[in-house]
PDB file of C-alpha atoms in Angstrom:
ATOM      1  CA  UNK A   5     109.785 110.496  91.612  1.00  0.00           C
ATOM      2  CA  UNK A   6     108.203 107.079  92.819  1.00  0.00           C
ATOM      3  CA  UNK A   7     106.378 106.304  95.913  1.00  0.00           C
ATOM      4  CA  UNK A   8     104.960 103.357  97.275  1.00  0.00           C
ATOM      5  CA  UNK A   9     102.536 102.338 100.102  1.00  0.00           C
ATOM      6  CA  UNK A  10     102.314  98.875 101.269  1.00  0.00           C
ATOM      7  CA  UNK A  11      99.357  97.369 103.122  1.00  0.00           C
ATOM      8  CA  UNK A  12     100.169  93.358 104.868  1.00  0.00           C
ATOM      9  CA  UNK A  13      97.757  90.765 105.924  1.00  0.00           C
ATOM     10  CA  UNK A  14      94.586  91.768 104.230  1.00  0.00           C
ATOM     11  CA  UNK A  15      91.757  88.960 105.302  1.00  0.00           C
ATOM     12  CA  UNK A  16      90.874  88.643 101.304  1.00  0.00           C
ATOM     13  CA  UNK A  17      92.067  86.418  98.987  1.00  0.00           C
ATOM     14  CA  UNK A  18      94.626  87.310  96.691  1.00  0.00           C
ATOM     15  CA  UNK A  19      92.827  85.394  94.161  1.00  0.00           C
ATOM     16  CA  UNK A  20      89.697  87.307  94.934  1.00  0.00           C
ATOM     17  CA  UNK A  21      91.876  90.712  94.618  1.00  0.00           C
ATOM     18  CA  UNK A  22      94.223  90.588  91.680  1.00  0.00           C
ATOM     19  CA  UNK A  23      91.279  90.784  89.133  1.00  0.00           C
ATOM     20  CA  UNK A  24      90.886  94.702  90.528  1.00  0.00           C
ATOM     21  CA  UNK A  25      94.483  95.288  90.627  1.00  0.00           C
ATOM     22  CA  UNK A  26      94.611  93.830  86.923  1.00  0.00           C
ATOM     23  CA  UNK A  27      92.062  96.597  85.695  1.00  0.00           C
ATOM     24  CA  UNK A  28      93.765  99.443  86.968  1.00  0.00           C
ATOM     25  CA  UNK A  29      97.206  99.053  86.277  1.00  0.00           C
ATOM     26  CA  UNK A  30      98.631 102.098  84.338  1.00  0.00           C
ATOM     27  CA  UNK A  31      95.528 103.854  85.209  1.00  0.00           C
ATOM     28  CA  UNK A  32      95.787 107.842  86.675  1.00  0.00           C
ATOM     29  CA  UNK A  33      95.033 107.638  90.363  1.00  0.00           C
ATOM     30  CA  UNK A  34      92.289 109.457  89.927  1.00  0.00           C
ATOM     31  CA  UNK A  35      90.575 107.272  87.077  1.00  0.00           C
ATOM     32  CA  UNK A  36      91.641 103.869  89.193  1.00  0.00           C
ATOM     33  CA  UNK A  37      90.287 105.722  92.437  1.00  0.00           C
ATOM     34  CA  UNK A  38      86.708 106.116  90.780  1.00  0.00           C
ATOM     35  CA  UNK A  39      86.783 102.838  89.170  1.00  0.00           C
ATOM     36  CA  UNK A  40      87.612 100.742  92.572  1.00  0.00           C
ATOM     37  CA  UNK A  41      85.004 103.420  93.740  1.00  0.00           C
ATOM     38  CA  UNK A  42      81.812 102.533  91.582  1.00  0.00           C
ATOM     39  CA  UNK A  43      82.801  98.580  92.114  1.00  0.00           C
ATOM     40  CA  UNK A  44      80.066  98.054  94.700  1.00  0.00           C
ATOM     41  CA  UNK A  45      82.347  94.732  96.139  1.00  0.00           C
ATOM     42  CA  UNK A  46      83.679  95.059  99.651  1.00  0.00           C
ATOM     43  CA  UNK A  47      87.061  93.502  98.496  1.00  0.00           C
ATOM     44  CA  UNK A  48      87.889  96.483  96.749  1.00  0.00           C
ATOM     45  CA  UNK A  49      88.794  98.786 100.238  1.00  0.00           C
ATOM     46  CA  UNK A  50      91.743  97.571 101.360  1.00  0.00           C
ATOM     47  CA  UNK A  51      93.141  98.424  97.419  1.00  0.00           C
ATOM     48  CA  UNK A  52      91.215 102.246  97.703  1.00  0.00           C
ATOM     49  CA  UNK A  53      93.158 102.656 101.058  1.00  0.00           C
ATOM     50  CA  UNK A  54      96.408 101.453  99.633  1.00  0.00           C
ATOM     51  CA  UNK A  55      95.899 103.464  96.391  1.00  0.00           C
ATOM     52  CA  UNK A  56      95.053 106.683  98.728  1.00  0.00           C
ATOM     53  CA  UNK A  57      98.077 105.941 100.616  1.00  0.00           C
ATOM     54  CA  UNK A  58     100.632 105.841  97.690  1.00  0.00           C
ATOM     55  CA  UNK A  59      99.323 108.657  96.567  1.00  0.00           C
ATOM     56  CA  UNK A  60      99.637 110.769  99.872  1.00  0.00           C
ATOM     57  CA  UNK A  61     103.369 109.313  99.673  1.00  0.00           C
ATOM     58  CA  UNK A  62     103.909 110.945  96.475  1.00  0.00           C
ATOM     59  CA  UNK A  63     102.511 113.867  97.890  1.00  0.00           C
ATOM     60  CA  UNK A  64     104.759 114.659 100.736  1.00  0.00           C
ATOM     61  CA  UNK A  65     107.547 113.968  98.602  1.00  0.00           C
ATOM     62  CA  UNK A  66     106.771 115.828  95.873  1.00  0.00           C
ATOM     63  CA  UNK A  67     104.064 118.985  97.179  1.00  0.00           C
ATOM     64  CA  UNK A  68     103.757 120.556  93.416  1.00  0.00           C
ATOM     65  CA  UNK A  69     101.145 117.599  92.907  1.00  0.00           C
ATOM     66  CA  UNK A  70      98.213 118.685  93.980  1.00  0.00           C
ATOM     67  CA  UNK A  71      95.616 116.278  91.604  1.00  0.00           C
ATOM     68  CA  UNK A  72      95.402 112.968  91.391  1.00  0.00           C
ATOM     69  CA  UNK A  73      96.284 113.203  87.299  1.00  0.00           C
ATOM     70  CA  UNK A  74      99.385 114.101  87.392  1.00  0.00           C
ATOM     71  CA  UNK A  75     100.414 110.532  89.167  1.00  0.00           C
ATOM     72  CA  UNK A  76      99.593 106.862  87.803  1.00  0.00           C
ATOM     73  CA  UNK A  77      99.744 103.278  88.857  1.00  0.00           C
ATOM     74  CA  UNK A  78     103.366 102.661  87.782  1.00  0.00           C
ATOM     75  CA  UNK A  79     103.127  99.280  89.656  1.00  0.00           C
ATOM     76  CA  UNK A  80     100.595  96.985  91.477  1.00  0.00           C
ATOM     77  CA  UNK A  81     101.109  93.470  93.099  1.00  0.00           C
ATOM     78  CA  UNK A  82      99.334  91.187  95.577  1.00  0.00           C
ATOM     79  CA  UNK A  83     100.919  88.943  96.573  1.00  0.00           C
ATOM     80  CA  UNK A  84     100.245  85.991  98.938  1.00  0.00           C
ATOM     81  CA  UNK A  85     100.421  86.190 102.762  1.00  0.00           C
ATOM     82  CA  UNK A  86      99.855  83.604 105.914  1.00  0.00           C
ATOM     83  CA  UNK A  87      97.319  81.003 105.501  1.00  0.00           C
ATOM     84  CA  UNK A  88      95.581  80.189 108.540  1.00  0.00           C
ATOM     85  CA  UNK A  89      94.353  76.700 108.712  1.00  0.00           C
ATOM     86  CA  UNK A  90      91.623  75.303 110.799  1.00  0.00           C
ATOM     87  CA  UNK A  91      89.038  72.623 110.451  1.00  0.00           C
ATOM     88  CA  UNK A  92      85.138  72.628 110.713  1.00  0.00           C
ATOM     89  CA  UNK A  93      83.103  69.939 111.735  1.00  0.00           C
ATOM     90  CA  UNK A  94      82.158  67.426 108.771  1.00  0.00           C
ATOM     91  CA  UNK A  95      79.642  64.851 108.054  1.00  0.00           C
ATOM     92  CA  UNK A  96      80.110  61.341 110.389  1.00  0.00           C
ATOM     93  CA  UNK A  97      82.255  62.741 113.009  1.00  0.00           C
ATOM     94  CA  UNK A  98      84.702  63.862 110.827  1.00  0.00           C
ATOM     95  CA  UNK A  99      87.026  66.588 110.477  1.00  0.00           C
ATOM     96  CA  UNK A 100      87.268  69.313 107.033  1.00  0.00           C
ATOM     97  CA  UNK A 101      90.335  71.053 106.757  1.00  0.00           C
ATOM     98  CA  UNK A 102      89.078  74.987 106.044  1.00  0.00           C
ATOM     99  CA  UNK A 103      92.163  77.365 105.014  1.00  0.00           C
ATOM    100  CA  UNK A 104      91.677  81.410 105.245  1.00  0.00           C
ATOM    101  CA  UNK A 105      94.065  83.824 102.970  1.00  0.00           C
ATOM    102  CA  UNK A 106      95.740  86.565 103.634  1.00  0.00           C
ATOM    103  CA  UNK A 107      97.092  88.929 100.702  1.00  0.00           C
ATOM    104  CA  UNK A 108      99.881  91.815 101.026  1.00  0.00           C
ATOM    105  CA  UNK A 109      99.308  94.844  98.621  1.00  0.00           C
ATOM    106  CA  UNK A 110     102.188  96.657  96.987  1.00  0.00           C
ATOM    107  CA  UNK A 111     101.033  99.738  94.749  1.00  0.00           C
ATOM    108  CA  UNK A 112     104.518 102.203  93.148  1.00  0.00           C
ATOM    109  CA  UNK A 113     102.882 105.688  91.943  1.00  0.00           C
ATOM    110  CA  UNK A 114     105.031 107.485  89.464  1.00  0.00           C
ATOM    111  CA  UNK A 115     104.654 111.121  88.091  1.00  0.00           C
ATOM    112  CA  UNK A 116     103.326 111.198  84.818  1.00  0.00           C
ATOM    113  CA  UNK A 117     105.765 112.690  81.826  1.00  0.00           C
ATOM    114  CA  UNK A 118     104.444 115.694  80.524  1.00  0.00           C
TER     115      UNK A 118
END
């Protein structure tokens, strides 16, 4: 029983958001839930809503799970969106190219073997 919840073009950088996803791959949902929840960074919401998401997923497909243990992270990946490119006013009349990421978060919840 896998399930999956996707969430596309997240204003954070992915290189700002796969340290998080690093930590709590493999994790229960639970555990990973109350890690991303005691990490006092902004960055880490869009990843709780994701997580939160998958796990509702595997929910409605499977209604016997009723706690967060019985389901881990079987696979989490950000990946890069869009860039959006702009430019800012520089020093002498010039120009500074500024680029803003985007990241798309996949996270695959699995039933744990018991």
């Amino acid at each position: 029983m896998v399930a999956r919840a996707v969430s596309k073009y997240i204003r954070v950088s992915p290189y700002k958001l796969r340290p998080y996803a690093d930590v709590i791959r493999g994790y229960s949902v639970q555990k990973a839930y109350a890690w991303l929840k005691t990490c006092a960074v902004k960055r880490t919401d869009p990843i709780i809503k994701t997580l939160v998401s998958a796990y509702a997923n595997a929910k409605f497909k499977n209604p016997e799970l009723d706690s967060m243990d019985k389901v881990f992270v079987k696979e989490i990946r950000v990946d890069q969106g869009p860039i959006v490119r702009y430019f800012k006013p520089a020093a002498m009349g010039r120009a500074a190219p500024q680029r803003k990421r985007m990241s798309h978060i996949l996270i695959i919840v699995d039933k744990k073997q018991s």
